[in-house]
Amino acid sequence: MESKLKPSALVAISVLLALSSFPNKVNAKPEVPCYFIFGDSLSDNGNNNNLETLAKVNYPPYGIDFPQGPTGRFSNGRNMQDFIVKRLGIEDYMPPFAKLGRKNISNGVNYASGSSGILDESGKHLGARIPLIQQIKNHKTIISMLTRLTRNDSTMNSLLSQCIYSVQIGSNDYLNNYFNPEFYNSSRLYTLPEYATLLVQKLSLQLKALYDHGARKFAVYGIGEIGCTPYAISVYGTNGSDCVVKLNEGATYFNDRLKPLVNQLNKNLTDAKVTYLNPSGSPAGFVTNGLCCKIGGGGGELCLRNSKPCNKPRRYVFWDGVHPAEAWNQIIAESAYSSKSPLEASPFNIQQLAEK
Ligand SMILES: *[C@@H]1O[C@H](CO)[C@@H](O)[C@H](O)[C@H]1NC(C)=O
Ligand SMILES: *[C@@H]1O[C@H](CO)[C@@H](O)[C@H](O)[C@H]1NC(C)=O
Ligand SMILES: *[C@@H]1O[C@H](CO)[C@@H](O)[C@H](O)[C@H]1NC(C)=O
Ligand SMILES: *[C@@H]1O[C@H](CO)[C@@H](O)[C@H](O)[C@H]1NC(C)=O
Ligand SMILES: *[C@@H]1O[C@H](CO)[C@@H](O)[C@H](O)[C@H]1NC(C)=O
């Protein structure tokens, strides 16, 4: 759920140059010992597969460019977090909390759940989901498992303080809550600025809960331009603009409150490092005014089961009605990881966050 329709050839070229130095990381020591992922469908890698919900994608054509096929990732291939994990030098994909099996959890876990939000009720009209508060409870379960493995509290605390905690959530509090008044009353209770304040206050409490559980390195994402997603444009119309103005306004109010929160947290939690990442980019050379698969699945925004997608997903920003295709995920991941622009990563990019 993101996009930004401002072509900028220079940015695109520097991103491509950075990508060309992408591989030769094999066997290097990871830049952080562990990485924990909280969020929604932009990060989910299978946590919704066994939930009763329309917001799951463990069917083709999802995963057509992923070696294991459809895994529950909302993309044709890897999602943005897959690329960041790889960039940090961590060899394996993060195991989804819902399907740990015998996976090694020492390097981290993915708790993200499609359709979930900061507010518990967001996404409920689509079915079951794991809201942020529950994701953090699941993290507590993992901490107790890890504590049993290490059998040493000081080793454990030192480990938890070196991990990166990725938190990308909030789009569903708009798309599957505020802007869906048929199912939710938030737009009758709050103005857009009030609602953004409420969401960021709740998010602040959850970030502090993670801090209380040993987190010291936070990568927190703003909301992308949800009004530019093909599904939003088809549902709401644009009244002559490029995008749905109201939806982007909602995202802007949220981001304008999240950035100062990040600054305050850096001041108040003196032993923590928090950074704000902008999930929008400059899709020069990409198709932005269309999507790759035939939608109608899920709540209407997801690919139809077994439908035939476009021939060249690499050229598209959007894979389905709201989620980016793999190639675009890679570009946004690279920006979060290494951008020197404070508009994209402030005060640190993820590489710098790892070093701190
Ligand atoms: C799990 O991963 C950690 C960190 O990479 C490693 O030290 C440990 O030996 C692994 N445990 C098992 C059971 O493979
Ligand atoms: C825990 O590990 C630290 C550092 O390795 C060590 O100094 C300490 O004695 C250990 N504590 C226990 C209870 O084993
Ligand atoms: C709004 O909706 C929530 C949950 O759907 C409900 O608990 C609450 O009572 C409603 N508030 C009003 C003012 O209708
Ligand atoms: C549509 O755009 C026109 C012209 O900018 C404006 O006057 C009108 O209020 C807009 N309608 C809506 C529903 O936003
Ligand atoms: C940071 O500390 C100031 C001063 O104590 C307080 O007013 C503010 O609410 C705190 N902010 C956060 C996000 O904790």
Short mmCIF file of C-alpha atoms and ligand atoms in Angstrom, two decimals:
data_model
loop_
_atom_site.label_atom_id
_atom_site.label_comp_id
_atom_site.label_asym_id
_atom_site.label_seq_id
_atom_site.Cartn_x
_atom_site.Cartn_y
_atom_site.Cartn_z
CA MET A 1 0.00 0.00 0.00
CA GLU A 2 2.24 2.67 -1.18
CA SER A 3 3.35 4.65 -4.12
CA LYS A 4 4.65 8.02 -4.96
CA LEU A 5 4.25 9.34 -8.41
CA LYS A 6 7.14 11.76 -8.68
CA PRO A 7 9.57 10.59 -11.32
CA SER A 8 13.15 11.46 -10.54
CA ALA A 9 15.70 9.89 -12.83
CA LEU A 10 18.63 10.77 -10.59
CA VAL A 11 17.24 8.92 -7.62
CA ALA A 12 16.41 5.91 -9.76
CA ILE A 13 19.93 5.77 -11.17
CA SER A 14 21.59 5.99 -7.77
CA VAL A 15 19.32 3.22 -6.54
CA LEU A 16 20.30 1.02 -9.48
CA LEU A 17 23.98 1.65 -8.81
CA ALA A 18 23.47 0.65 -5.19
CA LEU A 19 21.64 -2.50 -6.28
CA SER A 20 24.52 -3.59 -8.47
CA SER A 21 26.65 -4.00 -5.35
CA PHE A 22 23.87 -6.12 -3.87
CA PRO A 23 25.22 -9.71 -3.79
CA ASN A 24 28.67 -10.81 -2.42
CA LYS A 25 27.37 -10.76 1.16
CA VAL A 26 27.45 -14.53 1.54
CA ASN A 27 29.15 -15.79 4.72
CA ALA A 28 29.72 -12.26 6.02
CA LYS A 29 28.66 -11.85 9.63
CA PRO A 30 25.15 -10.36 9.82
CA GLU A 31 25.09 -6.66 10.71
CA VAL A 32 22.64 -7.35 13.54
CA PRO A 33 22.20 -10.66 15.40
CA CYS A 34 18.41 -10.53 15.04
CA TYR A 35 15.47 -8.77 13.41
CA PHE A 36 11.83 -8.73 14.48
CA ILE A 37 9.04 -7.70 12.12
CA PHE A 38 5.72 -6.14 13.21
CA GLY A 39 3.14 -4.94 10.73
CA ASP A 40 0.46 -5.64 8.16
CA SER A 41 0.24 -7.20 4.69
CA LEU A 42 3.25 -5.21 3.49
CA SER A 43 5.38 -7.40 5.81
CA ASP A 44 3.25 -10.54 6.38
CA ASN A 45 4.95 -13.70 5.15
CA GLY A 46 2.36 -16.32 6.07
CA ASN A 47 0.85 -15.45 9.46
CA ASN A 48 -2.68 -15.20 8.05
CA ASN A 49 -2.63 -18.48 6.13
CA ASN A 50 -4.54 -20.42 8.77
CA LEU A 51 -6.80 -17.61 9.92
CA GLU A 52 -10.40 -17.24 8.83
CA THR A 53 -10.06 -14.12 6.77
CA LEU A 54 -10.42 -12.80 3.26
CA ALA A 55 -7.02 -11.12 3.77
CA LYS A 56 -4.78 -14.04 2.91
CA VAL A 57 -2.95 -14.90 -0.26
CA ASN A 58 -1.62 -18.45 -0.05
CA TYR A 59 -2.79 -19.14 -3.60
CA PRO A 60 -1.51 -18.43 -7.10
CA PRO A 61 -0.73 -16.11 -8.76
CA TYR A 62 0.80 -14.83 -5.48
CA GLY A 63 4.34 -16.13 -5.21
CA ILE A 64 4.84 -16.88 -8.92
CA ASP A 65 8.31 -15.36 -8.63
CA PHE A 66 9.07 -16.82 -5.19
CA PRO A 67 11.03 -20.10 -5.11
CA GLN A 68 8.53 -21.76 -2.70
CA GLY A 69 5.51 -20.44 -4.60
CA PRO A 70 2.59 -18.87 -2.70
CA THR A 71 3.68 -18.50 0.95
CA GLY A 72 1.28 -15.84 2.15
CA ARG A 73 3.44 -12.93 0.98
CA PHE A 74 1.27 -10.23 -0.62
CA SER A 75 3.46 -10.03 -3.73
CA ASN A 76 4.59 -11.96 -6.80
CA GLY A 77 7.91 -12.53 -5.05
CA ARG A 78 9.75 -11.19 -2.04
CA ASN A 79 8.37 -8.39 0.11
CA MET A 80 10.27 -5.35 1.31
CA GLN A 81 11.30 -6.92 4.63
CA ASP A 82 12.74 -9.96 2.82
CA PHE A 83 15.09 -7.62 0.98
CA ILE A 84 16.10 -5.70 4.12
CA VAL A 85 16.81 -8.91 6.03
CA LYS A 86 19.00 -10.08 3.16
CA ARG A 87 20.77 -6.74 2.99
CA LEU A 88 21.64 -7.01 6.69
CA GLY A 89 23.43 -10.24 5.86
CA ILE A 90 20.94 -12.56 7.54
CA GLU A 91 20.85 -15.67 5.37
CA ASP A 92 17.38 -17.07 6.03
CA TYR A 93 13.96 -15.49 5.62
CA MET A 94 12.39 -14.61 8.96
CA PRO A 95 10.11 -17.43 10.09
CA PRO A 96 6.44 -16.40 10.44
CA PHE A 97 5.29 -16.63 14.07
CA ALA A 98 2.27 -18.71 13.02
CA LYS A 99 4.44 -21.45 11.52
CA LEU A 100 7.66 -21.74 13.49
CA GLY A 101 7.94 -25.51 13.29
CA ARG A 102 11.57 -26.36 14.03
CA LYS A 103 12.84 -23.07 12.63
CA ASN A 104 15.67 -21.32 14.42
CA ILE A 105 14.16 -18.27 16.12
CA SER A 106 17.51 -16.86 17.30
CA ASN A 107 17.78 -14.53 14.30
CA GLY A 108 14.26 -13.17 14.66
CA VAL A 109 10.60 -13.77 13.88
CA ASN A 110 7.97 -12.15 11.65
CA TYR A 111 4.71 -11.32 13.49
CA ALA A 112 3.06 -9.23 10.73
CA SER A 113 -0.55 -9.90 9.76
CA GLY A 114 -2.46 -8.76 6.68
CA SER A 115 -5.41 -6.37 7.33
CA SER A 116 -4.22 -5.64 10.88
CA GLY A 117 -3.79 -2.19 12.32
CA ILE A 118 -2.76 -0.15 15.31
CA LEU A 119 -6.39 -0.31 16.45
CA ASP A 120 -7.65 -3.79 17.28
CA GLU A 121 -10.84 -3.42 15.24
CA SER A 122 -9.16 -2.32 11.99
CA GLY A 123 -9.66 -4.94 9.28
CA LYS A 124 -12.33 -6.86 11.22
CA HIS A 125 -14.84 -6.83 8.34
CA LEU A 126 -12.38 -9.03 6.40
CA GLY A 127 -12.11 -11.58 9.22
CA ALA A 128 -9.49 -12.68 11.72
CA ARG A 129 -6.15 -10.87 11.98
CA ILE A 130 -3.38 -10.25 14.49
CA PRO A 131 -3.50 -6.59 15.60
CA LEU A 132 -0.30 -4.85 16.70
CA ILE A 133 -1.04 -5.35 20.40
CA GLN A 134 -1.37 -9.10 19.91
CA GLN A 135 1.79 -9.15 17.77
CA ILE A 136 3.67 -7.72 20.74
CA LYS A 137 2.15 -10.35 23.03
CA ASN A 138 3.41 -12.98 20.58
CA HIS A 139 6.85 -11.38 20.83
CA LYS A 140 6.73 -11.89 24.61
CA THR A 141 6.17 -15.60 23.95
CA ILE A 142 9.25 -15.67 21.74
CA ILE A 143 11.30 -13.86 24.39
CA SER A 144 10.41 -16.55 26.94
CA MET A 145 11.41 -19.25 24.45
CA LEU A 146 14.72 -17.50 23.79
CA THR A 147 15.30 -17.01 27.50
CA ARG A 148 14.93 -20.74 28.01
CA LEU A 149 17.49 -21.31 25.23
CA THR A 150 20.12 -18.86 26.50
CA ARG A 151 19.47 -19.50 30.23
CA ASN A 152 21.16 -16.22 31.06
CA ASP A 153 19.28 -12.93 31.57
CA SER A 154 22.20 -10.64 30.89
CA THR A 155 23.15 -12.43 27.66
CA MET A 156 19.49 -12.29 26.70
CA ASN A 157 19.12 -8.55 27.39
CA SER A 158 22.28 -7.78 25.50
CA LEU A 159 21.02 -9.79 22.52
CA LEU A 160 17.58 -8.14 22.50
CA SER A 161 19.17 -4.67 22.63
CA GLN A 162 21.15 -5.35 19.45
CA CYS A 163 18.21 -6.53 17.33
CA ILE A 164 16.32 -4.27 14.95
CA TYR A 165 12.55 -4.00 15.49
CA SER A 166 10.74 -3.13 12.28
CA VAL A 167 7.28 -1.59 12.67
CA GLN A 168 5.29 -0.77 9.54
CA ILE A 169 1.60 -0.42 10.31
CA GLY A 170 -1.27 2.06 9.99
CA SER A 171 -2.54 1.74 6.39
CA ASN A 172 -5.40 -0.52 7.51
CA ASP A 173 -6.44 1.95 10.20
CA TYR A 174 -7.36 4.12 7.21
CA LEU A 175 -8.26 1.78 4.32
CA ASN A 176 -9.92 -0.85 6.48
CA ASN A 177 -11.34 1.44 9.13
CA TYR A 178 -11.61 5.24 8.84
CA PHE A 179 -12.38 5.31 5.10
CA ASN A 180 -14.83 2.44 5.31
CA PRO A 181 -17.72 4.03 7.24
CA GLU A 182 -20.06 1.20 6.28
CA PHE A 183 -18.27 -1.01 8.83
CA TYR A 184 -16.50 1.41 11.19
CA ASN A 185 -17.59 4.51 13.06
CA SER A 186 -14.18 6.19 13.53
CA SER A 187 -14.85 8.80 10.82
CA ARG A 188 -17.97 9.86 12.72
CA LEU A 189 -16.08 10.09 16.01
CA TYR A 190 -12.87 11.83 14.89
CA THR A 191 -11.64 14.38 12.38
CA LEU A 192 -8.64 13.25 10.31
CA PRO A 193 -6.14 15.19 12.49
CA GLU A 194 -7.72 13.81 15.69
CA TYR A 195 -7.63 10.29 14.34
CA ALA A 196 -3.96 10.58 13.38
CA THR A 197 -3.16 11.85 16.89
CA LEU A 198 -5.02 8.89 18.39
CA LEU A 199 -3.18 6.37 16.20
CA VAL A 200 0.25 7.83 16.88
CA GLN A 201 -0.44 7.94 20.65
CA LYS A 202 -1.39 4.26 20.57
CA LEU A 203 1.64 3.43 18.46
CA SER A 204 3.84 5.29 20.94
CA LEU A 205 2.53 3.08 23.77
CA GLN A 206 3.29 -0.04 21.75
CA LEU A 207 6.81 1.12 20.91
CA LYS A 208 7.37 1.75 24.64
CA ALA A 209 6.05 -1.74 25.38
CA LEU A 210 8.69 -3.11 23.00
CA TYR A 211 11.30 -0.97 24.75
CA ASP A 212 10.20 -2.47 28.07
CA HIS A 213 10.85 -5.87 26.47
CA GLY A 214 14.43 -4.98 25.67
CA ALA A 215 14.14 -3.34 22.24
CA ARG A 216 16.63 -0.53 21.63
CA LYS A 217 16.77 -0.21 17.82
CA PHE A 218 13.52 0.74 16.11
CA ALA A 219 12.83 1.15 12.39
CA VAL A 220 9.40 2.80 12.18
CA TYR A 221 7.69 3.40 8.83
CA GLY A 222 5.30 6.13 7.80
CA ILE A 223 2.22 5.36 5.71
CA GLY A 224 2.66 5.48 1.94
CA GLU A 225 0.38 7.33 -0.43
CA ILE A 226 -2.60 5.03 0.02
CA GLY A 227 -4.70 7.35 -2.15
CA CYS A 228 -2.57 6.45 -5.18
CA THR A 229 -3.21 2.70 -5.01
CA PRO A 230 -5.20 1.41 -8.02
CA TYR A 231 -7.86 -0.11 -5.77
CA ALA A 232 -8.43 3.13 -3.83
CA ILE A 233 -8.64 5.06 -7.09
CA SER A 234 -11.24 2.65 -8.47
CA VAL A 235 -13.34 2.67 -5.29
CA TYR A 236 -13.21 6.35 -4.34
CA GLY A 237 -12.50 8.10 -7.66
CA THR A 238 -10.07 10.99 -7.90
CA ASN A 239 -12.26 13.88 -8.98
CA GLY A 240 -9.69 14.94 -11.56
CA SER A 241 -6.55 14.52 -9.41
CA ASP A 242 -3.91 11.82 -9.89
CA CYS A 243 -4.83 10.20 -6.60
CA VAL A 244 -7.56 10.13 -3.95
CA VAL A 245 -6.71 13.33 -2.10
CA LYS A 246 -8.51 12.54 1.20
CA LEU A 247 -6.69 9.24 1.65
CA ASN A 248 -3.29 10.80 1.11
CA GLU A 249 -4.26 13.58 3.52
CA GLY A 250 -4.93 10.93 6.16
CA ALA A 251 -1.49 9.42 5.58
CA THR A 252 0.15 12.85 5.74
CA TYR A 253 -1.48 13.71 9.08
CA PHE A 254 -0.25 10.39 10.44
CA ASN A 255 3.31 10.86 9.17
CA ASP A 256 3.44 14.46 10.39
CA ARG A 257 2.76 13.18 13.90
CA LEU A 258 4.96 10.12 13.68
CA LYS A 259 8.14 12.03 12.79
CA PRO A 260 8.06 14.22 15.94
CA LEU A 261 7.26 11.12 18.00
CA VAL A 262 10.44 9.49 16.68
CA ASN A 263 12.43 12.58 17.70
CA GLN A 264 10.88 12.59 21.18
CA LEU A 265 11.56 8.92 21.70
CA ASN A 266 15.21 9.44 20.75
CA LYS A 267 15.43 12.20 23.40
CA ASN A 268 13.49 10.43 26.14
CA LEU A 269 14.76 6.89 25.77
CA THR A 270 18.42 7.83 25.87
CA ASP A 271 19.74 4.31 25.32
CA ALA A 272 17.45 3.68 22.31
CA LYS A 273 17.78 4.58 18.63
CA VAL A 274 14.59 5.17 16.69
CA THR A 275 14.36 6.06 13.02
CA TYR A 276 11.60 7.12 10.67
CA LEU A 277 11.45 5.60 7.20
CA ASN A 278 9.40 6.89 4.31
CA PRO A 279 7.92 3.99 2.34
CA SER A 280 7.34 6.05 -0.81
CA GLY A 281 9.81 6.32 -3.63
CA SER A 282 10.27 7.70 -7.11
CA PRO A 283 9.09 5.09 -9.59
CA ALA A 284 10.88 6.43 -12.67
CA GLY A 285 10.61 3.83 -15.40
CA PHE A 286 7.84 1.86 -13.70
CA VAL A 287 4.22 1.48 -14.71
CA THR A 288 2.33 3.32 -11.98
CA ASN A 289 -1.11 3.71 -13.50
CA GLY A 290 -2.02 0.04 -13.56
CA LEU A 291 -1.58 -3.23 -11.79
CA CYS A 292 -0.26 -6.62 -12.73
CA CYS A 293 -2.90 -9.16 -11.71
CA LYS A 294 -6.67 -9.30 -12.14
CA ILE A 295 -8.22 -8.14 -8.89
CA GLY A 296 -11.47 -9.12 -7.19
CA GLY A 297 -10.19 -11.52 -4.51
CA GLY A 298 -10.13 -10.76 -0.77
CA GLY A 299 -12.19 -7.64 -0.11
CA GLY A 300 -11.86 -6.79 -3.84
CA GLU A 301 -8.26 -5.54 -3.76
CA LEU A 302 -6.46 -8.91 -4.03
CA CYS A 303 -5.67 -11.01 -7.12
CA LEU A 304 -8.31 -13.49 -8.20
CA ARG A 305 -7.32 -17.04 -7.37
CA ASN A 306 -5.47 -18.74 -10.26
CA SER A 307 -5.85 -15.73 -12.53
CA LYS A 308 -3.18 -15.07 -15.12
CA PRO A 309 -1.03 -12.06 -14.21
CA CYS A 310 0.71 -9.63 -16.57
CA ASN A 311 3.80 -10.78 -18.41
CA LYS A 312 6.29 -8.40 -16.84
CA PRO A 313 5.64 -7.80 -13.12
CA ARG A 314 9.12 -6.25 -12.95
CA ARG A 315 7.82 -3.17 -14.71
CA TYR A 316 4.97 -2.52 -12.29
CA VAL A 317 4.83 -0.69 -8.98
CA PHE A 318 1.60 -2.52 -8.10
CA TRP A 319 1.17 -6.25 -8.17
CA ASP A 320 -2.47 -6.23 -7.01
CA GLY A 321 -4.87 -3.42 -6.08
CA VAL A 322 -2.80 -2.18 -3.12
CA HIS A 323 0.44 -4.19 -2.77
CA PRO A 324 3.72 -3.56 -4.55
CA ALA A 325 5.36 -6.03 -6.90
CA GLU A 326 8.73 -7.56 -6.01
CA ALA A 327 10.92 -5.25 -8.10
CA TRP A 328 9.42 -2.21 -6.44
CA ASN A 329 9.78 -3.79 -2.98
CA GLN A 330 13.48 -4.13 -3.69
CA ILE A 331 13.84 -0.45 -4.55
CA ILE A 332 12.01 0.71 -1.44
CA ALA A 333 14.01 -1.71 0.70
CA GLU A 334 17.25 -0.37 -0.71
CA SER A 335 16.14 3.16 0.06
CA ALA A 336 15.27 2.28 3.68
CA TYR A 337 18.57 0.45 4.05
CA SER A 338 20.98 2.94 2.56
CA SER A 339 19.37 6.28 1.65
CA LYS A 340 21.30 9.36 2.76
CA SER A 341 18.26 11.59 2.21
CA PRO A 342 16.52 12.73 5.42
CA LEU A 343 13.28 12.70 3.43
CA GLU A 344 13.61 8.93 3.15
CA ALA A 345 15.36 7.94 6.38
CA SER A 346 15.65 10.18 9.40
CA PRO A 347 17.75 10.40 11.50
CA PHE A 348 19.31 7.10 10.29
CA ASN A 349 18.96 4.61 7.51
CA ILE A 350 18.79 0.95 8.52
CA GLN A 351 22.46 0.32 7.83
CA GLN A 352 23.37 3.14 10.25
CA LEU A 353 20.80 1.91 12.77
CA ALA A 354 22.48 -1.49 12.69
CA GLU A 355 25.90 0.07 13.39
CA LYS A 356 24.81 2.26 16.33
C1 LIG B 1 20.42 -20.73 15.65
O1 LIG B 1 21.03 -19.55 15.13
C2 LIG B 1 22.02 -19.03 16.02
C3 LIG B 1 22.45 -17.68 15.45
O2 LIG B 1 22.73 -17.77 14.09
C4 LIG B 1 23.16 -20.02 16.14
O3 LIG B 1 24.15 -19.50 17.03
C5 LIG B 1 22.60 -21.31 16.72
O4 LIG B 1 23.61 -22.29 16.77
C6 LIG B 1 21.43 -21.83 15.90
N1 LIG B 1 20.81 -22.93 16.62
C7 LIG B 1 20.49 -24.07 16.02
C8 LIG B 1 19.81 -25.08 16.89
O5 LIG B 1 20.72 -24.29 14.85
C1 LIG B 2 25.67 -14.72 32.05
O1 LIG B 2 26.60 -14.37 31.02
C2 LIG B 2 27.52 -13.35 31.44
C3 LIG B 2 28.32 -12.92 30.21
O2 LIG B 2 28.68 -14.00 29.43
C4 LIG B 2 28.39 -13.91 32.55
O3 LIG B 2 29.33 -12.94 32.97
C5 LIG B 2 27.47 -14.29 33.73
O4 LIG B 2 28.23 -14.90 34.74
C6 LIG B 2 26.37 -15.25 33.28
N1 LIG B 2 25.39 -15.40 34.35
C7 LIG B 2 24.95 -16.59 34.72
C8 LIG B 2 23.93 -16.58 35.82
O5 LIG B 2 25.33 -17.61 34.21
C1 LIG B 3 -18.10 2.46 17.51
O1 LIG B 3 -17.79 1.13 17.17
C2 LIG B 3 -17.21 0.40 18.22
C3 LIG B 3 -16.79 -0.96 17.71
O2 LIG B 3 -17.33 -1.26 16.49
C4 LIG B 3 -18.19 0.29 19.37
O3 LIG B 3 -17.57 -0.41 20.43
C5 LIG B 3 -18.56 1.67 19.82
O4 LIG B 3 -19.57 1.58 20.81
C6 LIG B 3 -19.06 2.51 18.67
N1 LIG B 3 -19.20 3.87 19.14
C7 LIG B 3 -20.23 4.62 18.79
C8 LIG B 3 -20.25 6.02 19.35
O5 LIG B 3 -21.10 4.23 18.03
C1 LIG B 4 -14.04 18.00 -7.08
O1 LIG B 4 -13.22 19.00 -7.60
C2 LIG B 4 -13.89 20.26 -7.74
C3 LIG B 4 -12.95 21.19 -8.48
O2 LIG B 4 -11.66 21.15 -7.92
C4 LIG B 4 -14.30 20.77 -6.37
O3 LIG B 4 -14.95 22.00 -6.49
C5 LIG B 4 -15.18 19.73 -5.72
O4 LIG B 4 -15.48 20.15 -4.38
C6 LIG B 4 -14.53 18.39 -5.69
N1 LIG B 4 -15.47 17.39 -5.20
C7 LIG B 4 -15.19 16.55 -4.23
C8 LIG B 4 -16.24 15.57 -3.87
O5 LIG B 4 -14.11 16.55 -3.66
C1 LIG B 5 9.20 12.80 26.42
O1 LIG B 5 9.44 13.48 27.62
C2 LIG B 5 8.71 14.71 27.76
C3 LIG B 5 9.20 15.40 29.02
O2 LIG B 5 9.17 14.52 30.11
C4 LIG B 5 7.22 14.37 27.80
O3 LIG B 5 6.47 15.56 27.90
C5 LIG B 5 6.86 13.64 26.50
O4 LIG B 5 5.49 13.23 26.55
C6 LIG B 5 7.73 12.44 26.31
N1 LIG B 5 7.44 11.88 25.00
C7 LIG B 5 7.34 10.59 24.77
C8 LIG B 5 6.98 10.18 23.38
O5 LIG B 5 7.52 9.76 25.62
#
